[in-house]
Coordinates of N, CA and C in Angstrom, one line a residue:
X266 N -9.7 3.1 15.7 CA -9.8 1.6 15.7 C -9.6 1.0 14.3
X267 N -10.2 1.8 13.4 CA -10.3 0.9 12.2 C -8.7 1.3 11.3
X268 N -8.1 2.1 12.2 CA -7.2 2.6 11.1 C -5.6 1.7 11.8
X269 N -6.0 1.2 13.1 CA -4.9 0.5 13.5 C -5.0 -1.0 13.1
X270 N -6.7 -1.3 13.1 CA -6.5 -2.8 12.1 C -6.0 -2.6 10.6
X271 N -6.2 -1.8 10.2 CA -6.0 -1.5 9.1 C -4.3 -1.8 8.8
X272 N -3.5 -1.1 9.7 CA -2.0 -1.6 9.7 C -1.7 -2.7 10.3
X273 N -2.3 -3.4 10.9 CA -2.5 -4.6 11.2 C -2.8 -5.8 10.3
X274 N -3.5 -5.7 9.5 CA -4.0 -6.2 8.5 C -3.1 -5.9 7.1
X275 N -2.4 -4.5 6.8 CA -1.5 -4.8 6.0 C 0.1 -5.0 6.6
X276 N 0.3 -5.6 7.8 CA 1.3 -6.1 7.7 C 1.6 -7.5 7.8
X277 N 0.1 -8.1 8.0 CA -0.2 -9.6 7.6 C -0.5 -10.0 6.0
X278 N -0.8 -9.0 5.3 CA -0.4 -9.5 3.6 C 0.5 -9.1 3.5
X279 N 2.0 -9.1 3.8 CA 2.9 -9.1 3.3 C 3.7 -10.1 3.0
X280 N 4.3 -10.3 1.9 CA 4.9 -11.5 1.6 C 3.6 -12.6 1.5
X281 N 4.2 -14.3 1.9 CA 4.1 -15.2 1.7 C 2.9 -15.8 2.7
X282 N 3.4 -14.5 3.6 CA 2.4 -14.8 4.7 C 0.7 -14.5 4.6
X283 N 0.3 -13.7 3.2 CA -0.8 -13.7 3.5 C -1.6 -15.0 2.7
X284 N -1.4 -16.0 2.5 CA -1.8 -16.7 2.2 C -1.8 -17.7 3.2
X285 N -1.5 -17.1 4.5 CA -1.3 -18.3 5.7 C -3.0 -18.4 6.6
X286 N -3.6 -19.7 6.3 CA -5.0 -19.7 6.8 C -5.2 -18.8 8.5
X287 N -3.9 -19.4 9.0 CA -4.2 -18.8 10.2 C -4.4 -17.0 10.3
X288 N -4.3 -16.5 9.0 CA -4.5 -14.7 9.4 C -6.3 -14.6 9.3
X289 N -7.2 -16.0 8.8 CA -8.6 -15.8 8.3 C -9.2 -15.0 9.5
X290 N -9.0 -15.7 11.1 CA -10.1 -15.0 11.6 C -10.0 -13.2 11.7
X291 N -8.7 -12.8 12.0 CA -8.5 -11.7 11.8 C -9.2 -11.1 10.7
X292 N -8.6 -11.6 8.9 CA -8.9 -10.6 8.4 C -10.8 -10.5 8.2
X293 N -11.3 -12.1 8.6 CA -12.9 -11.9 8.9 C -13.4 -10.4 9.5
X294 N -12.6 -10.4 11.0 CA -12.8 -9.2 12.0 C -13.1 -7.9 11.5
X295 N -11.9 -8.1 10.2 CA -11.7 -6.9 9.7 C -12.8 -6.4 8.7
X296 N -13.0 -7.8 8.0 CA -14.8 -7.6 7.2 C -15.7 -6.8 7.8
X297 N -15.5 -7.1 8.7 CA -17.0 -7.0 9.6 C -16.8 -4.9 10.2
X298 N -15.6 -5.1 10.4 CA -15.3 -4.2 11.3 C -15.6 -3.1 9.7
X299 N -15.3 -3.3 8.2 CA -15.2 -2.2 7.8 C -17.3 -1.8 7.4
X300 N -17.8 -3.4 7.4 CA -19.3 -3.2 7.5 C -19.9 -2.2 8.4
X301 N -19.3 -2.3 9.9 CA -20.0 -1.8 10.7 C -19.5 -0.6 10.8
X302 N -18.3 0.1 10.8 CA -17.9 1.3 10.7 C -17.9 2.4 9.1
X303 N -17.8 1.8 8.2 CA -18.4 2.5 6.9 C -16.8 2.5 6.1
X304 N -15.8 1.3 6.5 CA -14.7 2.1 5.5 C -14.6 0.6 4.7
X305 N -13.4 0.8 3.9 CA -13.6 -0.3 2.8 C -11.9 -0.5 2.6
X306 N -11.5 -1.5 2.6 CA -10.1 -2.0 2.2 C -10.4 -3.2 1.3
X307 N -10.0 -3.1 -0.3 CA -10.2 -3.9 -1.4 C -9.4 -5.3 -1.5
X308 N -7.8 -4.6 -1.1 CA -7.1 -5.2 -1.4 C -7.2 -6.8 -0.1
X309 N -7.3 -6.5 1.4 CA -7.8 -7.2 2.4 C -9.0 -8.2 2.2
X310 N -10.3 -7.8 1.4 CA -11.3 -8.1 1.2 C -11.1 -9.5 0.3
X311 N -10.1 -9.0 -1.1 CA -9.6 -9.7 -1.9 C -8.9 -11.0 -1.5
X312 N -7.7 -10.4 -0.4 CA -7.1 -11.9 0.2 C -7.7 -12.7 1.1
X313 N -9.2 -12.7 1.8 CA -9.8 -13.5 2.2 C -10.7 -14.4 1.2
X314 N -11.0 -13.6 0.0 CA -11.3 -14.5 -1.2 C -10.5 -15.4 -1.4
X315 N -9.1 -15.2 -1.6 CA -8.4 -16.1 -2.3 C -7.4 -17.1 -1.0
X316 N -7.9 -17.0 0.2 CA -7.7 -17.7 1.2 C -9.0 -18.9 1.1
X317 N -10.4 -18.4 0.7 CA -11.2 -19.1 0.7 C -11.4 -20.3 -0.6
X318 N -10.2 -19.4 -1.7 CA -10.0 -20.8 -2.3 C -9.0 -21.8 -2.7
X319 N -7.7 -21.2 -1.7 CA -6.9 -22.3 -1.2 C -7.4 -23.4 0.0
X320 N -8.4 -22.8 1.0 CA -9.0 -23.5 1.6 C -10.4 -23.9 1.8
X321 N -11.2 -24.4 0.8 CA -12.3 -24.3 0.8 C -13.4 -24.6 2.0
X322 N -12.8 -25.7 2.8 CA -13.5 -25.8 4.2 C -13.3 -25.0 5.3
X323 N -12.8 -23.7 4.9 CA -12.7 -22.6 6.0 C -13.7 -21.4 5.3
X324 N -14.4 -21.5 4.0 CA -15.2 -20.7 3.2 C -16.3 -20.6 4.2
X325 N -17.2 -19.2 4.7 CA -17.7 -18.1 5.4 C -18.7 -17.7 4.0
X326 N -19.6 -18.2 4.3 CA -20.7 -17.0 3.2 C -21.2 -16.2 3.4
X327 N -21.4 -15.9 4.7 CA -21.9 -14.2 5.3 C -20.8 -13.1 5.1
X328 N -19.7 -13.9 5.2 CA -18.3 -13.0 5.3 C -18.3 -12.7 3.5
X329 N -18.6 -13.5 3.0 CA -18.0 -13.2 1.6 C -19.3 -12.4 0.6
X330 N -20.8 -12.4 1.3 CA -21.7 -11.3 1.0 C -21.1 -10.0 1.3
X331 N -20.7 -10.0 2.7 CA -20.3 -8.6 2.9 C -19.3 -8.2 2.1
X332 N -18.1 -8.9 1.6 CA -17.4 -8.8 0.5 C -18.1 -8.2 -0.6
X333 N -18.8 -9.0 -1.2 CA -20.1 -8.6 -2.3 C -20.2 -7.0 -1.8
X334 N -21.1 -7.0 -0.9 CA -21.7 -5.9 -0.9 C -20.6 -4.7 -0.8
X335 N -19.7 -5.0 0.1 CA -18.8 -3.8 0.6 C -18.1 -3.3 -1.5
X336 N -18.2 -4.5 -2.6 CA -17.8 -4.1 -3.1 C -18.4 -2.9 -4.4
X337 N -19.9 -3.7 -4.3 CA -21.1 -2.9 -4.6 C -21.1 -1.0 -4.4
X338 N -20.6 -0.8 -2.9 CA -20.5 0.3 -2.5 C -19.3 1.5 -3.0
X339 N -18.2 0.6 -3.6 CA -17.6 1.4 -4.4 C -17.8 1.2 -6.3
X340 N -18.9 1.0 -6.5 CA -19.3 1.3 -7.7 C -18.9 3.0 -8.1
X341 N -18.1 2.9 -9.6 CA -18.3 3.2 -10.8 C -17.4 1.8 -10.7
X342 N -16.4 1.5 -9.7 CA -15.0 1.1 -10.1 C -15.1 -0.4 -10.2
X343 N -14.3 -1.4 -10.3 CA -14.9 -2.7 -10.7 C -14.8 -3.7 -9.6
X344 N -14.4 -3.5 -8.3 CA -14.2 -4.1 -7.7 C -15.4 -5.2 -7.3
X345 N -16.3 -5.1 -7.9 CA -17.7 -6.7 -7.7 C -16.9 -7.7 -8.8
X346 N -16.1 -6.8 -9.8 CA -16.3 -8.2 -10.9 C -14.6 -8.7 -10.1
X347 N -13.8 -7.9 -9.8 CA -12.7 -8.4 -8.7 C -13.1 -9.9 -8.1
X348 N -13.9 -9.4 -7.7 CA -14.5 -10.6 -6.0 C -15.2 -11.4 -7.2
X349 N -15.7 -11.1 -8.2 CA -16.5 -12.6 -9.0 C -15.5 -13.0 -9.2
X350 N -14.6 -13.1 -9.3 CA -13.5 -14.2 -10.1 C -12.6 -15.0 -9.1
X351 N -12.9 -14.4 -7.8 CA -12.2 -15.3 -7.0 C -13.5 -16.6 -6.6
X352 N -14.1 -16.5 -6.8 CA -15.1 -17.2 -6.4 C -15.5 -18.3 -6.9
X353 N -15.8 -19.9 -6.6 CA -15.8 -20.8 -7.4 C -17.2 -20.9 -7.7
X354 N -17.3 -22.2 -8.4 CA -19.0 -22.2 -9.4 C -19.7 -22.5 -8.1
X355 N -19.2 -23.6 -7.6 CA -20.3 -24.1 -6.2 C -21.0 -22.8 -5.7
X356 N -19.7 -22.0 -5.0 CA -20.0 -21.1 -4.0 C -21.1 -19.7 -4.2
X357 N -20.9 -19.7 -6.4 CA -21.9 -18.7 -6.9 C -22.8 -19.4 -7.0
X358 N -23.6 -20.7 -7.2 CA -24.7 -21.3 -7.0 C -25.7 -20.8 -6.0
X359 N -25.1 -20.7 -4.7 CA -26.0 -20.0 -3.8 C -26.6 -19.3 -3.7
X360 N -28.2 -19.4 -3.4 CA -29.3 -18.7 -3.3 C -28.6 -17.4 -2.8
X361 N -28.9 -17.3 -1.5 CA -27.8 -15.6 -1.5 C -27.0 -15.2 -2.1
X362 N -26.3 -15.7 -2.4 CA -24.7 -15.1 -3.6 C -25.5 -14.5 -4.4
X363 N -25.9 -15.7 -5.3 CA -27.2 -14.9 -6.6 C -28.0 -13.9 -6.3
X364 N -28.4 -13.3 -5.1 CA -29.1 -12.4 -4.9 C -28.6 -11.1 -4.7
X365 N -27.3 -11.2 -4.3 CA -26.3 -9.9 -4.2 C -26.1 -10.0 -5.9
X366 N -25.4 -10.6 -6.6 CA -25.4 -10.9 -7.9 C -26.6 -10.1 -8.5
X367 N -27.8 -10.3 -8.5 CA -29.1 -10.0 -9.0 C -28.9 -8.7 -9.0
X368 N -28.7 -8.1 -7.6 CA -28.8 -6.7 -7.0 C -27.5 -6.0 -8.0
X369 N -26.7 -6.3 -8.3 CA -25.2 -5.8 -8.8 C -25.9 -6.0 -10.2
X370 N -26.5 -6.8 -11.1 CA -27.3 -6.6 -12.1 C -28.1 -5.9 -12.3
X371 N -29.0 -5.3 -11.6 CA -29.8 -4.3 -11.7 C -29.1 -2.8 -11.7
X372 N -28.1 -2.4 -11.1 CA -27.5 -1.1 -10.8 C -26.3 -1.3 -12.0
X373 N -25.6 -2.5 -12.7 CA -25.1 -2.2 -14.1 C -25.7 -1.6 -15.1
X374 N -27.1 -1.8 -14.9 CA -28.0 -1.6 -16.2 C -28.1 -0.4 -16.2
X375 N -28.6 0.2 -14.5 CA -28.7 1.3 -14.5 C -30.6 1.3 -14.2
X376 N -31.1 -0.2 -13.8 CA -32.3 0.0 -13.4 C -32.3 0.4 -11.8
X377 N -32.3 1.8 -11.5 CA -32.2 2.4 -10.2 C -33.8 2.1 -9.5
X378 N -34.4 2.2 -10.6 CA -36.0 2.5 -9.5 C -36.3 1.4 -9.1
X379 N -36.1 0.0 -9.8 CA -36.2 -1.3 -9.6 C -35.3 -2.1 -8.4
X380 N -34.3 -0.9 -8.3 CA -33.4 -1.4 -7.5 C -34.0 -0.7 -5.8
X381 N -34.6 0.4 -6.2 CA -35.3 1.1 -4.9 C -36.7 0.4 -4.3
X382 N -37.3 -0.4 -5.9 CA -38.4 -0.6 -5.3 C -39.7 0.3 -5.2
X383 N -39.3 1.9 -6.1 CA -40.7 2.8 -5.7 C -41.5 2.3 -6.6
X384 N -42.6 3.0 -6.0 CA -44.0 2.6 -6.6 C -44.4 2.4 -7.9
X385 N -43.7 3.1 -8.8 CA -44.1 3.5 -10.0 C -44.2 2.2 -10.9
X386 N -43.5 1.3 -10.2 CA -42.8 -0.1 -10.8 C -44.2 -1.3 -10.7
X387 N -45.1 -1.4 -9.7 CA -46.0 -1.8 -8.8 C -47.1 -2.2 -10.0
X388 N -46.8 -1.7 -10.9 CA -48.2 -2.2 -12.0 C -47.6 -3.3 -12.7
X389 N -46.4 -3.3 -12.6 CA -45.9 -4.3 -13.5 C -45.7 -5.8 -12.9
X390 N -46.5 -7.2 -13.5 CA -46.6 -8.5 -13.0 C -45.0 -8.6 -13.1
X391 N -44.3 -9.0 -14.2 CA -43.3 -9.5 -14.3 C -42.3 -8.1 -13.2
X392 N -42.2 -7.2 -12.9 CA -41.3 -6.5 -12.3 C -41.9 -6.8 -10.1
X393 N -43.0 -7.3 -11.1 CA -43.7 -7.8 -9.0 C -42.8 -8.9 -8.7
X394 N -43.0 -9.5 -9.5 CA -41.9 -11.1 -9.4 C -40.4 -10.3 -9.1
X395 N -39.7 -9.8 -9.3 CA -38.2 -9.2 -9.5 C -38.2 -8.2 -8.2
X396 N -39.5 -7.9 -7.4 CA -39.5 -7.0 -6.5 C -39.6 -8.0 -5.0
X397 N -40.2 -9.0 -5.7 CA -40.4 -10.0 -4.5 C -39.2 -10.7 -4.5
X398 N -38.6 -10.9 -4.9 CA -37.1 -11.6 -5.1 C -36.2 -11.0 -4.4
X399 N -36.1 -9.7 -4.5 CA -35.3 -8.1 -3.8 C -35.4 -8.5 -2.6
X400 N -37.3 -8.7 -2.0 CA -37.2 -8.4 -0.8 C -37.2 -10.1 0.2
X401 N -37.0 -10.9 -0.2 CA -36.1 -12.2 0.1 C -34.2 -11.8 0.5
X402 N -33.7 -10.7 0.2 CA -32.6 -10.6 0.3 C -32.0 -11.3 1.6
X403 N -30.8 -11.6 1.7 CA -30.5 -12.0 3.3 C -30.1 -10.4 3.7
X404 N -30.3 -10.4 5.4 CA -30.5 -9.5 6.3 C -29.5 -8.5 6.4
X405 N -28.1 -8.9 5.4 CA -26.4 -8.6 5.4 C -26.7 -7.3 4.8
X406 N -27.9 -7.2 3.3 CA -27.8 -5.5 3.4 C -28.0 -4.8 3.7
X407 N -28.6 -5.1 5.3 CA -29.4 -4.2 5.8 C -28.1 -3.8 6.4
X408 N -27.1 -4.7 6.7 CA -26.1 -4.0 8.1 C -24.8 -3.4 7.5
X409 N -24.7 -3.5 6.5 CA -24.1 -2.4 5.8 C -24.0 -1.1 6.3
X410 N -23.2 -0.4 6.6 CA -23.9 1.3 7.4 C -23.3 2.1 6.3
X411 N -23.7 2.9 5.6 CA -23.4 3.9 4.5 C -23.7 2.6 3.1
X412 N -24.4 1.9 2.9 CA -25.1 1.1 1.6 C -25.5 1.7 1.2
X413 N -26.9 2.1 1.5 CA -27.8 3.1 0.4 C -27.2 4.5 -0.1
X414 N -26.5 5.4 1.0 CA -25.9 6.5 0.1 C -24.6 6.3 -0.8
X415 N -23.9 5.1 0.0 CA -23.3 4.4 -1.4 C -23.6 4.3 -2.9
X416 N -24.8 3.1 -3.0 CA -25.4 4.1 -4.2 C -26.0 4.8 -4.7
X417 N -26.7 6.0 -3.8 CA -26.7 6.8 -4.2 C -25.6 7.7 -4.7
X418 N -23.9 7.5 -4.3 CA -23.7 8.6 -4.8 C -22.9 7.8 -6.4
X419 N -22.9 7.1 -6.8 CA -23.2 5.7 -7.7 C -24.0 6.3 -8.6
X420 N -25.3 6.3 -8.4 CA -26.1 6.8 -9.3 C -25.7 8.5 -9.6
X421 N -25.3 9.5 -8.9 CA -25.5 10.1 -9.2 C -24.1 10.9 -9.9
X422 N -23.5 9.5 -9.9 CA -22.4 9.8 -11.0 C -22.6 9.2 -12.5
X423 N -23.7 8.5 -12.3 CA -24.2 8.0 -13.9 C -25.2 9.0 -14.1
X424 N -25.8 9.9 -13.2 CA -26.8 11.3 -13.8 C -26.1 12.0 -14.1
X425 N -24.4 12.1 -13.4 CA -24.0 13.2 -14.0 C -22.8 13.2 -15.3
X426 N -23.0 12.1 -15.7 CA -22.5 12.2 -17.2 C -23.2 12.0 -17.5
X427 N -24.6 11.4 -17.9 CA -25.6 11.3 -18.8 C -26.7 12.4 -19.2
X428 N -27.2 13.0 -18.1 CA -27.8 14.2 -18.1 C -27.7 15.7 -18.6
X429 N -28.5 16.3 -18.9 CA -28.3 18.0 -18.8 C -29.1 18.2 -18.0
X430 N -30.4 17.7 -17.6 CA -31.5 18.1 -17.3 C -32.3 17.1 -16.6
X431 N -32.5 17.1 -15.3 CA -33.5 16.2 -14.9 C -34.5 16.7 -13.9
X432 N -35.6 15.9 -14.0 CA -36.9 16.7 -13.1 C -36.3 16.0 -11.7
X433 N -37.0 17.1 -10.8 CA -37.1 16.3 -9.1 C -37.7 15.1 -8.9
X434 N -38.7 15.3 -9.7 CA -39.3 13.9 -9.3 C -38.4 12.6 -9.5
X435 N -38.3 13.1 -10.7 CA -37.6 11.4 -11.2 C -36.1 11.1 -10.6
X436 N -35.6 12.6 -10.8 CA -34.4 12.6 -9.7 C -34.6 12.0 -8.2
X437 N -35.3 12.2 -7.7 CA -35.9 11.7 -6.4 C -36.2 10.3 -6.5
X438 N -36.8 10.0 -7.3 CA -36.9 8.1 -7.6 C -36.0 7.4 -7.6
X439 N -35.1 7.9 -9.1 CA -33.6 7.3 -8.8 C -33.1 7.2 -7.7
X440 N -33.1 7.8 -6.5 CA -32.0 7.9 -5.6 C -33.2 7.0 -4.8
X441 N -34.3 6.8 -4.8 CA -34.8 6.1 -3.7 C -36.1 6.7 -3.3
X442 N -36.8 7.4 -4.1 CA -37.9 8.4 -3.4 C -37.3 8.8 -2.3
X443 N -36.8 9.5 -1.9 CA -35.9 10.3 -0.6 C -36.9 11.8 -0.8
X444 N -36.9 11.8 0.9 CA -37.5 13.5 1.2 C -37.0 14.4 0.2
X445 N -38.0 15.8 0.8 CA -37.3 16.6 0.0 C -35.7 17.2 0.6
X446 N -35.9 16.9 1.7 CA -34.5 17.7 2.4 C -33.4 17.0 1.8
X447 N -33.5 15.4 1.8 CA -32.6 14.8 1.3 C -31.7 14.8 -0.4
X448 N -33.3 14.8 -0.5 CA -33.0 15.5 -2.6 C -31.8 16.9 -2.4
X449 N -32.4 18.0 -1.8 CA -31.3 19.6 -1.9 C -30.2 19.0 -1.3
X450 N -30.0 18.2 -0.5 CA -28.3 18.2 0.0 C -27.7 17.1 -1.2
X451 N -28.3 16.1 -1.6 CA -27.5 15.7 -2.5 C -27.1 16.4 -4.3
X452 N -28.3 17.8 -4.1 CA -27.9 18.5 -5.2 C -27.2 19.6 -4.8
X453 N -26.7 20.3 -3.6 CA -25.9 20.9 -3.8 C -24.3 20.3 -3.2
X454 N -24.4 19.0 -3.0 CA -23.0 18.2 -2.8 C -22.7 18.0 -4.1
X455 N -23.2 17.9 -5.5 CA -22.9 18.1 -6.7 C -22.4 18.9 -7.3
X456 N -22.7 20.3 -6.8 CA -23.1 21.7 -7.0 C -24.2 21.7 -8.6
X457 N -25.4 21.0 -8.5 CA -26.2 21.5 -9.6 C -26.9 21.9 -9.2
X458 N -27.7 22.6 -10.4 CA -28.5 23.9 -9.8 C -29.9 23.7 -10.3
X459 N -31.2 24.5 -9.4 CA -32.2 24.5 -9.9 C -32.7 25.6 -11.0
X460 N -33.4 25.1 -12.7 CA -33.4 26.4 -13.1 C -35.0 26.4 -13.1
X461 N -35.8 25.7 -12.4 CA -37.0 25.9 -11.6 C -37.8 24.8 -10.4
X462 N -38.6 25.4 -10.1 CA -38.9 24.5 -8.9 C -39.2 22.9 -9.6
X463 N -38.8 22.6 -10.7 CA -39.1 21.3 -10.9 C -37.8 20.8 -11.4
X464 N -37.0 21.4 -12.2 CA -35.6 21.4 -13.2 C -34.5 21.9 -12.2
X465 N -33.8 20.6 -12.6 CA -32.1 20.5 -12.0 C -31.9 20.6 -13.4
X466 N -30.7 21.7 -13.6 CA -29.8 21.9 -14.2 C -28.3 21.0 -13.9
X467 N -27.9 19.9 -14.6 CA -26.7 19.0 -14.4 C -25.2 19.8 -15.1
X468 N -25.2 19.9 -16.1 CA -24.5 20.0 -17.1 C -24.5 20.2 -18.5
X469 N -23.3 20.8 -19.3 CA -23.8 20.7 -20.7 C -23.0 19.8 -20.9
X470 N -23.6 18.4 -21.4 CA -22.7 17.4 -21.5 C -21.9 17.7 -23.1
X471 N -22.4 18.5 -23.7 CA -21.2 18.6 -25.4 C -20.0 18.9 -24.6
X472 N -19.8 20.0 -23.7 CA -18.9 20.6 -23.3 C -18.1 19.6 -22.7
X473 N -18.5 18.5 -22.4 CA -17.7 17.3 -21.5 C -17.0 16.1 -22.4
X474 N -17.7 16.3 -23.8 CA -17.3 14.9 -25.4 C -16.1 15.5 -25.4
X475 N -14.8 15.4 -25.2 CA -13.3 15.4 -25.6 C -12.8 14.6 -27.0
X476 N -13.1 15.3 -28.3 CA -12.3 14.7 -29.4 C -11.2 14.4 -29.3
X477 N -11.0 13.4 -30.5 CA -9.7 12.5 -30.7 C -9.1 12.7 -31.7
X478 N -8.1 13.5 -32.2 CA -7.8 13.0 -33.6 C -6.7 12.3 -34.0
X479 N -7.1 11.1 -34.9 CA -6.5 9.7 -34.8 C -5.9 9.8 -36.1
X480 N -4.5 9.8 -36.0 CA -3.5 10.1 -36.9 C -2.8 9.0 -38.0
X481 N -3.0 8.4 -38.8 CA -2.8 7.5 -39.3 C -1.3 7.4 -40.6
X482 N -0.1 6.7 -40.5 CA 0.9 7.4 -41.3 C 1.3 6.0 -42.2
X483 N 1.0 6.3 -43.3 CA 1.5 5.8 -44.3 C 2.6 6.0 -45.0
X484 N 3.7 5.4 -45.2 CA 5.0 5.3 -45.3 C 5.0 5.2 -47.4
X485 N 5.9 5.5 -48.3 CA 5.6 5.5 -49.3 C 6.2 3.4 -49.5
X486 N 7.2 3.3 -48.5 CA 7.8 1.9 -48.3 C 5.9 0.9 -48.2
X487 N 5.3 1.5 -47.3 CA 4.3 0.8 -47.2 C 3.5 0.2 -48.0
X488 N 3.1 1.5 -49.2 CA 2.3 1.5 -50.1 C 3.2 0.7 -51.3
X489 N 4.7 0.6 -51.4 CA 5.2 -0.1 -52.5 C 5.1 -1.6 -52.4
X490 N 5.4 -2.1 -51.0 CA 4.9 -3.4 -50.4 C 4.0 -3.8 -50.9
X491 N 2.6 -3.0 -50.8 CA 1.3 -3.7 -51.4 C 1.7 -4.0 -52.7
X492 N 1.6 -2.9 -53.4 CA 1.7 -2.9 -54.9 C 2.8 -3.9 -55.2
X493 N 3.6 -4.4 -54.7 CA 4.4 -5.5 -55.1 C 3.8 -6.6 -54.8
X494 N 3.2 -6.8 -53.8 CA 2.8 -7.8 -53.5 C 1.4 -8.4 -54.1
X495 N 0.6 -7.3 -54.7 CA -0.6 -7.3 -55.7 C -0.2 -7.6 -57.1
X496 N 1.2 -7.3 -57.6 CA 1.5 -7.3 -59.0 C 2.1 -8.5 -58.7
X497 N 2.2 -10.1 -57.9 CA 2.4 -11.3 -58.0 C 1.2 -11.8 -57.4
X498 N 0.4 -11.3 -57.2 CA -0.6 -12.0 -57.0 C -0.9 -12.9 -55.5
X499 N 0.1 -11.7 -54.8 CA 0.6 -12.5 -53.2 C -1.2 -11.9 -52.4
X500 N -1.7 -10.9 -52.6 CA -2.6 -10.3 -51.5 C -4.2 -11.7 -51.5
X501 N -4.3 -11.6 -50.5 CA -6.0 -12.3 -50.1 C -6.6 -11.4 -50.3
X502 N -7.7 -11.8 -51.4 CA -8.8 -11.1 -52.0 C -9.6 -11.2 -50.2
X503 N -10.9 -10.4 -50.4 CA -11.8 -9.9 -49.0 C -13.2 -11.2 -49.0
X504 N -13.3 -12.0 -47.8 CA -14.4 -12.7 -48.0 C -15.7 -12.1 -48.3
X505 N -15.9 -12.2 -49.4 CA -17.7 -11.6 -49.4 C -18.7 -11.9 -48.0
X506 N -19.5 -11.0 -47.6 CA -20.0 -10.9 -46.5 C -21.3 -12.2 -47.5
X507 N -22.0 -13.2 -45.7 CA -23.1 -14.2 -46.7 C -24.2 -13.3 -46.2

């Protein structure tokens, strides 16, 4: 189903024609259809944005959360700041917009536990206010199907460049306090290893730093240039730092 709208859908952006209002309710359909079945087409997503700002009285804000969100779900890549820029100031003003926004703020930072909500957060006034905010969300991320392992597997591509070493526990928070069954399948879909009942072994990240060496060529023409241009008094002296 999703793979015949899918050619359906890219043979209405072709040309001239995808900028024709009449393709909106379709490629809406298509929104929805990639929410409820788990797949994701950027480029689609995109041209209902920029339909919504050739036509601004045909603008859908449930449709354009799930935008948001659907694009959330392919995080490392940039596809949220994509969809921010088609978007006008009015329409980011919105109490919900800003709240997907919020949520896409928290997971750049890389505040995962804040974004799960576990416990450990719960002593904190100012993080109570930021948790009560979370849970105001509109109902759209809940219907997301594959959202949370989305970022989960998000996060656990920022554990695995950053890490050598992480405890279960905290590994387990990041991802959402998830069981323990859940923790071992997303550490052996990594292939990292336990080197005890508490320690995930990730990586040796030195082994992953790739040097550069940056080659710089001075020409003897180059260095005469100066010197001619210092012995008339052509060069700009350096502003002293205030």
């Amino acid at each position: 189903m999703a793979e015949v709208m899918r050619a359906t859908v890219a043979s209405l952006l072709k040309g001239i024609d995808r900028y024709n209002p009449d393709n909106l309710t379709t490629l809406e359909q298509y929104v929805k259809m990639q929410v409820d079945e788990n797949t994701y087409d950027l480029e689609a997503n995109l041209a209902v944005l920029k339909l919504y700002q050739f036509n601004p009285g045909n603008y859908n804000e449930s449709v354009t959360i799930y935008i948001l969100l659907k694009a959330l779900t392919n995080l490392p890549h940039t596809d949220f700041n994509l969809c921010h820029c088609f978007l006008s100031a009015k329409n980011l003003n919105s109490e919900d917009v800003q709240k997907v926004f919020f949520l896409a703020d928290l997971l750049e930072k890389c505040q995962f536990k804040t974004f799960w909500k576990c416990n450990d957060f719960f002593s904190s006034a100012a993080l109570l206010q930021i948790l009560a905010h979370i849970d105001d969300l509109p109902h759209m991320v809940y219907d997301v199907v594959g959202f949370e392992d989305s970022i989960r597997k998000y996060i656990c591509h920022v554990i695995g460049i950053c890490y050598d070493t992480i405890s279960r526990k905290v590994f387990a928070e990041l991802l959402g306090c998830i069981p323990e069954m859940q923790l071992n399948q997303w550490i052996a879909k990594y292939g990292w290893k336990l080197i005890d009942s508490d320690t995930i072994f990730i990586a040796v990240q030195e082994e992953n730093i790739k040097t550069k060496n940056i080659k710089e060529t001075i020409t003897l023409e180059n260095v005469a240039a100066i010197m001619t241009m210092a012995s008339k008094g052509q060069l700009v002296p350096p502003v002293a730092p205030q």
